[in-house]
mmCIF file of C-alpha atoms in Angstrom:
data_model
loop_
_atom_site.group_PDB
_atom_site.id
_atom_site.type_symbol
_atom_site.label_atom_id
_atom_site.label_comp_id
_atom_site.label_asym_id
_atom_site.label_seq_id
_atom_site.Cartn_x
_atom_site.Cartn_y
_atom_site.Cartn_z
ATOM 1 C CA UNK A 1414 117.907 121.466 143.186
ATOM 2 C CA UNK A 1415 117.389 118.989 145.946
ATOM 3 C CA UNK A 1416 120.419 117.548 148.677
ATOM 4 C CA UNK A 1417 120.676 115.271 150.960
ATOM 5 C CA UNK A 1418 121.221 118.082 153.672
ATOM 6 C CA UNK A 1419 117.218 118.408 153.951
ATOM 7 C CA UNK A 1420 116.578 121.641 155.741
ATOM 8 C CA UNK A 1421 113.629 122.469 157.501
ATOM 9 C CA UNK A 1422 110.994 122.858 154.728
ATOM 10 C CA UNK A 1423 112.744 120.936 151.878
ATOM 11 C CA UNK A 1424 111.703 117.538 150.784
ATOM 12 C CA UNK A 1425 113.597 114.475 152.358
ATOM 13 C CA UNK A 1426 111.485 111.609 151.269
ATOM 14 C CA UNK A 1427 108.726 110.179 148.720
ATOM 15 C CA UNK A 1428 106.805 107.323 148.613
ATOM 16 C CA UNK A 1429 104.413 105.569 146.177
ATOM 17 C CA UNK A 1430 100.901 104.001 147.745
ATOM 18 C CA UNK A 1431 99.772 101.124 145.398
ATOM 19 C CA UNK A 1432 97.042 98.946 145.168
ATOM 20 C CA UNK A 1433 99.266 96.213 143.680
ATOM 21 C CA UNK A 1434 102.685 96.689 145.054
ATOM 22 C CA UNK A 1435 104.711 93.791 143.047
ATOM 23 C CA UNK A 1436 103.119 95.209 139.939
ATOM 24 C CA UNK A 1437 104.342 98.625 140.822
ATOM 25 C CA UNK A 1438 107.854 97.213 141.988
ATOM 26 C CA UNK A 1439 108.118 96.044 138.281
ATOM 27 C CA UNK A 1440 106.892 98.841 136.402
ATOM 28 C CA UNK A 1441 109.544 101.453 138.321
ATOM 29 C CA UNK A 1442 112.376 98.562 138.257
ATOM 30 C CA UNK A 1443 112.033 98.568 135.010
ATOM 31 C CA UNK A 1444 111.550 102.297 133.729
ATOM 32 C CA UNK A 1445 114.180 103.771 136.355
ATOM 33 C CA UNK A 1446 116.661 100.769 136.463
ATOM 34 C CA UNK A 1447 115.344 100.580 140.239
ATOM 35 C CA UNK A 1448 115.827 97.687 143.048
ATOM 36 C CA UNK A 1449 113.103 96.742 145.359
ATOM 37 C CA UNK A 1450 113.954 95.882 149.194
ATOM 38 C CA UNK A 1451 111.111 94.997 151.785
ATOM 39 C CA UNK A 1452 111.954 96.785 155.181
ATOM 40 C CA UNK A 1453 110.620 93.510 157.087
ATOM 41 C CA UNK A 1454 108.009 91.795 158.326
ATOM 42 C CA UNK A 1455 107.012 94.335 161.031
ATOM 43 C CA UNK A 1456 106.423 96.820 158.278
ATOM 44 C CA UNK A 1457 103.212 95.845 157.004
ATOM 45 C CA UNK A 1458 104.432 95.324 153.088
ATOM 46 C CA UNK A 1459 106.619 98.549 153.225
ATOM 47 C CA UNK A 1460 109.331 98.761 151.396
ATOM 48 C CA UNK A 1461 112.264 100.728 149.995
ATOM 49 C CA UNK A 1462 112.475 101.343 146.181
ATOM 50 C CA UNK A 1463 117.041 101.481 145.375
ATOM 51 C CA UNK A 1464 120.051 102.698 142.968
ATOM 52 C CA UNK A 1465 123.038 101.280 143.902
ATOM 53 C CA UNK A 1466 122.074 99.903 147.262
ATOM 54 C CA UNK A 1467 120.663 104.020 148.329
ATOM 55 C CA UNK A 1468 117.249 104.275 148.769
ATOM 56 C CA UNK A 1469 115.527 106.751 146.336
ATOM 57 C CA UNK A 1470 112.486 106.148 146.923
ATOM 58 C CA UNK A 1471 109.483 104.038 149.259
ATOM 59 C CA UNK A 1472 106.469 101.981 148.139
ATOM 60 C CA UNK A 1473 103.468 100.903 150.464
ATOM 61 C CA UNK A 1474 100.475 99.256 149.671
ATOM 62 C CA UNK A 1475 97.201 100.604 149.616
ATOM 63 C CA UNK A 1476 93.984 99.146 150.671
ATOM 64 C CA UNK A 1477 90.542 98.789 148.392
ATOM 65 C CA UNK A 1478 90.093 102.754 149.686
ATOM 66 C CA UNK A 1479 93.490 104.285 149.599
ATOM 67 C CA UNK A 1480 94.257 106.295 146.190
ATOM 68 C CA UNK A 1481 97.396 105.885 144.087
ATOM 69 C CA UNK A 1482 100.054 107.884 144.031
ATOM 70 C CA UNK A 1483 103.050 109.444 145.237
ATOM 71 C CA UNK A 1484 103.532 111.289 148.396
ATOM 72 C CA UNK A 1485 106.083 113.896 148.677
ATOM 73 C CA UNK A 1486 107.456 114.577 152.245
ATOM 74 C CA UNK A 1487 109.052 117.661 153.760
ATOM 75 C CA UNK A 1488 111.304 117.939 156.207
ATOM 76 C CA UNK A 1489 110.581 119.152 159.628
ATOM 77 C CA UNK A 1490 111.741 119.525 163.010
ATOM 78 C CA UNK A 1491 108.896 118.420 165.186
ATOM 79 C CA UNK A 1492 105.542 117.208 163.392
ATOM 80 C CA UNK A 1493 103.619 117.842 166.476
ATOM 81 C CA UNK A 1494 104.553 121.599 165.708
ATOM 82 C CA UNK A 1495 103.715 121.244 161.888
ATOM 83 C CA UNK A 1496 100.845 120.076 162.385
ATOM 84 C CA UNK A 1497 99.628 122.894 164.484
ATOM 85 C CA UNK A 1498 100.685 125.381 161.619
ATOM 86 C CA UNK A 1499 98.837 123.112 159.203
ATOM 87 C CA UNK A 1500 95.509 123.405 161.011
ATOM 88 C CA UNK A 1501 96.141 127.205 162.083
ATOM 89 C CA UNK A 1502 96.452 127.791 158.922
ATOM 90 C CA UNK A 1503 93.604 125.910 157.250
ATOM 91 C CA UNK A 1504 94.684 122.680 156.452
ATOM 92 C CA UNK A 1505 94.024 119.435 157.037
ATOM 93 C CA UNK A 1506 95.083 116.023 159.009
ATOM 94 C CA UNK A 1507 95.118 112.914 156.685
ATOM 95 C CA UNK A 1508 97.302 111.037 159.425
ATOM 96 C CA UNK A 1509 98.100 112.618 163.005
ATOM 97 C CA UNK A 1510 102.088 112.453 163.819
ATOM 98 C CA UNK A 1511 103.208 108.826 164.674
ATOM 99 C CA UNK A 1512 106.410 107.146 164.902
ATOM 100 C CA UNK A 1513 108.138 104.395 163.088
ATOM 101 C CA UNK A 1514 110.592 102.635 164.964
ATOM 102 C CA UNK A 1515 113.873 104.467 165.524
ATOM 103 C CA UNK A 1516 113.596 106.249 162.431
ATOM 104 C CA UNK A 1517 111.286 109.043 162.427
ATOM 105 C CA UNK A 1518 108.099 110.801 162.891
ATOM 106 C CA UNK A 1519 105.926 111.166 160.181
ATOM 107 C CA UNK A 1520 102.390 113.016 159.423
ATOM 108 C CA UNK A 1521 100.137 113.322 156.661
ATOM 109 C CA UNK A 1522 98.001 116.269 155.466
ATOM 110 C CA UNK A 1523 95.820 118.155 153.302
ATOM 111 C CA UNK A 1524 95.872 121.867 151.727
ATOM 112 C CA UNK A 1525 93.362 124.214 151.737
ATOM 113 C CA UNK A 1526 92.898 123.362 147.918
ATOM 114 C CA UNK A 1527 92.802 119.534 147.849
ATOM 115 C CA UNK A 1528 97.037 119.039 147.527
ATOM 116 C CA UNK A 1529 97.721 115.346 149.715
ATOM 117 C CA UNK A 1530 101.541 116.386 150.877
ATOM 118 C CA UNK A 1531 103.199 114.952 154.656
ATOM 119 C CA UNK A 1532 106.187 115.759 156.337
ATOM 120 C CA UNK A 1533 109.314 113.362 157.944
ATOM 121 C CA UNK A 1534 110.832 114.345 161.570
ATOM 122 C CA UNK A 1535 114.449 112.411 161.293
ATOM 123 C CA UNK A 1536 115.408 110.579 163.763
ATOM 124 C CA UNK A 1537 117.541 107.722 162.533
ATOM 125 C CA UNK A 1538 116.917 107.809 158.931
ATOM 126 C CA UNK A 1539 117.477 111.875 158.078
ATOM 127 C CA UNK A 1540 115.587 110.820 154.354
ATOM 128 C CA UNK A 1541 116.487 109.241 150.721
ATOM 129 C CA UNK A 1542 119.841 108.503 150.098
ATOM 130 C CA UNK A 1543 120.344 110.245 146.973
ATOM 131 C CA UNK A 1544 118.774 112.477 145.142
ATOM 132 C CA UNK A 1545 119.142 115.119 141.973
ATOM 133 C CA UNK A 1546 121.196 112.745 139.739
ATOM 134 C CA UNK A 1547 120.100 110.506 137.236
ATOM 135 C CA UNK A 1548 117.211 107.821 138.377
ATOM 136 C CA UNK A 1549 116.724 109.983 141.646
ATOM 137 C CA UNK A 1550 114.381 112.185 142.880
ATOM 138 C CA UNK A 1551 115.183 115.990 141.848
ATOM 139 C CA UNK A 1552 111.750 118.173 142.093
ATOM 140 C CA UNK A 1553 108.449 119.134 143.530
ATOM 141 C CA UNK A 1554 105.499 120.753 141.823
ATOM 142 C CA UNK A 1555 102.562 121.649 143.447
ATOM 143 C CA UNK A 1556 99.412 121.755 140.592
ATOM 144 C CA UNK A 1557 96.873 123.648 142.505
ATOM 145 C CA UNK A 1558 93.298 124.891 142.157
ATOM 146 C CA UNK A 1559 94.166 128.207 143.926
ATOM 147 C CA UNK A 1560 97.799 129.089 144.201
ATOM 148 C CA UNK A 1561 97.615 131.837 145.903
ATOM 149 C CA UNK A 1562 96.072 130.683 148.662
ATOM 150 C CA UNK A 1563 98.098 127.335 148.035
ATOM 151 C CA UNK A 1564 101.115 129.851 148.879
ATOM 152 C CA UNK A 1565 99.744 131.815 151.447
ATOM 153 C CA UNK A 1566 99.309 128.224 153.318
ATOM 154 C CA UNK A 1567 102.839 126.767 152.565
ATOM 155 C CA UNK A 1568 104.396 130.121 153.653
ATOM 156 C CA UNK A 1569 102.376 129.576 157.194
ATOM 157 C CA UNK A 1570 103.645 126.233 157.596
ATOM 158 C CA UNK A 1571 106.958 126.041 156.227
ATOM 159 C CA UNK A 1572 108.590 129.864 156.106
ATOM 160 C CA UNK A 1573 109.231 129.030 152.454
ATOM 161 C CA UNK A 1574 110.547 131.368 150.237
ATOM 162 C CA UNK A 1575 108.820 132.378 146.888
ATOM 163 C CA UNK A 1576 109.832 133.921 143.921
ATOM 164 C CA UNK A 1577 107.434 134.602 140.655
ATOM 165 C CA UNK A 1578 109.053 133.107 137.445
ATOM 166 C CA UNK A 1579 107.081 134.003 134.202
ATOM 167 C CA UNK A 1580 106.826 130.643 132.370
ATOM 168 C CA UNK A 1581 105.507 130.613 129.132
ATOM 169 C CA UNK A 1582 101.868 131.660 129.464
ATOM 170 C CA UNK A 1583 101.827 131.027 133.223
ATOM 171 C CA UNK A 1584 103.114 132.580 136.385
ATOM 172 C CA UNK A 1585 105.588 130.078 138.058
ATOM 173 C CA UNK A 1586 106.230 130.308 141.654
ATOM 174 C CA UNK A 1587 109.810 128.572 142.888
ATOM 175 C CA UNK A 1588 110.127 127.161 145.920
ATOM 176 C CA UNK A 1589 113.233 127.855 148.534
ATOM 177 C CA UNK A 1590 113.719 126.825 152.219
ATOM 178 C CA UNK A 1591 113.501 129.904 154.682
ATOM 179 C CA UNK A 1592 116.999 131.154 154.811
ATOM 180 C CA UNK A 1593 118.229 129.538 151.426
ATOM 181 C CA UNK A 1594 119.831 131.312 148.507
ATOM 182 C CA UNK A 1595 118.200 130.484 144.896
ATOM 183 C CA UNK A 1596 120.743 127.508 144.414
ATOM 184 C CA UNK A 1597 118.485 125.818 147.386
ATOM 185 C CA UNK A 1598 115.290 125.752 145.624
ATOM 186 C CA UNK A 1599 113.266 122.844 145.666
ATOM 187 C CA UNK A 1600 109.778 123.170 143.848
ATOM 188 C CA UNK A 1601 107.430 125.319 142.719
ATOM 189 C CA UNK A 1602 103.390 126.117 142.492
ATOM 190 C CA UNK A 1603 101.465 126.592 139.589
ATOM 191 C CA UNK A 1604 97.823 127.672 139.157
ATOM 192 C CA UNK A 1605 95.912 124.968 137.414
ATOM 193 C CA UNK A 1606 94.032 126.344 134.374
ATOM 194 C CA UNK A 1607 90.213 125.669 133.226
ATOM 195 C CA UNK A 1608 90.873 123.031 131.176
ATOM 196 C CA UNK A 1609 92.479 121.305 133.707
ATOM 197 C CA UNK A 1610 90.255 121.749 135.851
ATOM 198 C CA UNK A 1611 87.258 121.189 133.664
ATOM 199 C CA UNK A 1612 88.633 117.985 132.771
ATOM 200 C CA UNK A 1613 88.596 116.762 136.636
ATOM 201 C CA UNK A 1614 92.370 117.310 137.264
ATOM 202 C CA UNK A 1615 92.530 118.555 141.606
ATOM 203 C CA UNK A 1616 95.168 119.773 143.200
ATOM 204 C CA UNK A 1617 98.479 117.915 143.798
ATOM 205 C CA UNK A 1618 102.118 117.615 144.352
ATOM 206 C CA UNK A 1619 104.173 115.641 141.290
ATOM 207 C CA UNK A 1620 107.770 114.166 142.035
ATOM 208 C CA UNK A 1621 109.713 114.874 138.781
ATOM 209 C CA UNK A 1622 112.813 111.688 138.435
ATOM 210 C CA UNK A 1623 115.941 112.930 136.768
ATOM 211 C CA UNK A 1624 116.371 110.874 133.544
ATOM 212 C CA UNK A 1625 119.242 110.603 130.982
ATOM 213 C CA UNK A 1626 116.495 110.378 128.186
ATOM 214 C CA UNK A 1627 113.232 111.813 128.724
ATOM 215 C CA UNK A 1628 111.981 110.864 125.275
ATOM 216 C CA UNK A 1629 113.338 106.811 125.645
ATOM 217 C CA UNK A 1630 111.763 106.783 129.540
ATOM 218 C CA UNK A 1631 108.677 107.800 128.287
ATOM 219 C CA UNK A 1632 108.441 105.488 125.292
ATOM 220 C CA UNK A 1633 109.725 102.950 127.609
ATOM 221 C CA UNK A 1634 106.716 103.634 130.086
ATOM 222 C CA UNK A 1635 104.339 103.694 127.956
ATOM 223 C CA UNK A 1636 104.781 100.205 126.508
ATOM 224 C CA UNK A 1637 104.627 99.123 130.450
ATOM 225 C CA UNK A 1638 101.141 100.609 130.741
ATOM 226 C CA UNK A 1639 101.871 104.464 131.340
ATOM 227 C CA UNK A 1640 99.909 107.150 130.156
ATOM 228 C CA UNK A 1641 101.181 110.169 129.142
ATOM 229 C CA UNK A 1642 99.667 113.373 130.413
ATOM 230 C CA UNK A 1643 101.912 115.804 128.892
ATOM 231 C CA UNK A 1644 104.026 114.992 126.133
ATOM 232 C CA UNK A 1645 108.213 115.433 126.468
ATOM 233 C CA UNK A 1646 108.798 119.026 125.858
ATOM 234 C CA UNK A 1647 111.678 121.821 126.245
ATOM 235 C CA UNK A 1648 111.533 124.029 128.357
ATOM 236 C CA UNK A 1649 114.458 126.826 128.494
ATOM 237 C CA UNK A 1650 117.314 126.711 131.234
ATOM 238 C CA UNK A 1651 115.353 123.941 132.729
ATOM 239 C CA UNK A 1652 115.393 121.017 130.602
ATOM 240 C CA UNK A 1653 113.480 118.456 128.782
ATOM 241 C CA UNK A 1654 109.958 117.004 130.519
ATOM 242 C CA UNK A 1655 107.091 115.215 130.424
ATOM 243 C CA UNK A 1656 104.511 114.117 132.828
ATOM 244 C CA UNK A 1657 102.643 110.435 133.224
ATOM 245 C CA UNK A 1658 100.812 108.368 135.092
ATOM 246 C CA UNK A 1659 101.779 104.582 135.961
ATOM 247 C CA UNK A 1660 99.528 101.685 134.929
ATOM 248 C CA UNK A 1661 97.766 102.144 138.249
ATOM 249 C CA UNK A 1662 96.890 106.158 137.999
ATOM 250 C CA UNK A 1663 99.518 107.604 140.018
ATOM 251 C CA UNK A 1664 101.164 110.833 138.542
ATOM 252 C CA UNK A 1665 104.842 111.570 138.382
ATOM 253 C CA UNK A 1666 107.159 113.382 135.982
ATOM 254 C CA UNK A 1667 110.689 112.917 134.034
ATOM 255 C CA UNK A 1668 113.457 115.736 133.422
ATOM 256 C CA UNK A 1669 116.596 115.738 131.935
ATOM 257 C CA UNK A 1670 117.671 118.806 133.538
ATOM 258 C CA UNK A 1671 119.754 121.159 130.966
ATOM 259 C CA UNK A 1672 123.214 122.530 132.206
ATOM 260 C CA UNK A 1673 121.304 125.610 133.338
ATOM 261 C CA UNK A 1674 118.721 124.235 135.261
ATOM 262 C CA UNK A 1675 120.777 122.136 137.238
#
């Protein structure tokens, strides 16, 4: 499960690039009951998606070469560090470290197998303001090409913690800061399989948002423009799922969580 604590390695913040940003603020408004505040004129159409009045989530917009989709970001203590570990240990720099305002450091970067992922130094702003309850972020999935070496990498660069969960037909790798116990975990890594692959899927990190109803978001998303890219499902002590992307191609997932999967 994620907190609001954000230790070293775990994720603290997400954003969404899009190539149409009011058309994006509407779609997510409406699907996760979301508010949309722009940080300001200095922030170049940034802005802060909101529950409540807590931010759960950012949206930028992208220009005619940027990709959709979500980034997830991890916390760290000095990106100028991180991003030595990244390149030491085969990755690479989408976006050197740079600051933004009083609030942060941020970087962006690549895996060795193609996974977009970037990391948040707090300053000001430690990350979201809520997360694992309903309409917040609650989980990260890396979809890889390679997960071994997609682990081998993340253990370089963050210390994380692994342990192998058989999952159906698959091998499911959970994800846990260095130093946390299992209630601390915050993702996992899966190997991608040939007819993923074969039908152009690459490597990635999905946000999953905790939903009351999986099965009513998804409908609900859908008639908005969604497309569905694995249908809701059950899957035991963990909850009920499904995966999409928005009308503009960027992938995310919905859970509601079961008692024993948090």
């Amino acid at each position: 499960m994620l907190t609001t604590a954000f230790a070293p390695g775990s994720p603290n913040w997400l954003d969404l690039t899009s190539p149409d940003a009011p058309a994006s603020v509407a779609f997510y408004s409406t699907v996760f009951g979301w508010t949309f505040e722009p940080a300001g004129p200095e922030s170049g159409g940034y802005g802060f998606f909101q529950q409540d009045g807590r931010t759960v989530a950012a949206l930028g917009p992208g220009g005619e070469a940027a990709r959709p989709g979500w980034t997830v970001y991890f916390c760290t203590a000095d990106a100028d560090r991180t991003t030595e570990l990244v390149e030491a240990a085969g990755g690479k720099v989408r976006l050197a470290p740079f600051t933004v305002f009083t609030d942060g450091r941020a970087a962006g970067y690549t895996d060795p197998t193609g996974a977009a992922f970037a990391v948040w130094e707090p300053r000001d702003t430690p990350g979201l303001d809520a997360v694992d309850e309903p309409g917040t972020f609650c989980w990260a999935e890396c979809f890889s090409v390679d997960a071994e070496a997609a682990k081998a990498f993340y253990r370089a660069v963050f210390s994380w913690q692994e342990q192998d969960v058989p999952l159906g037909d698959v091998m499911y790798t959970v994800l846990t800061p260095a130093g946390g116990g299992t209630e601390d975990a915050h993702g996992g890594i899966v190997q991608l399989g040939p007819e993923h692959t074969a039908a152009g899927t690459t490597s990635h990190w999905l946000p999953y948002i905790e939903v009351p109803n999986v099965d009513a978001a998804v409908a609900l998303a859908g008639q908005l423009g969604a497309t569905v890219r694995t249908a809701p499902a059950d899957v035991h002590g963990v909850g009920r799922l499904a995966q999409l992307t928005d009308p503009h191609g960027a992938a995310f997932a919905v859970i509601t969580s079961s008692v024993e999967g948090g």
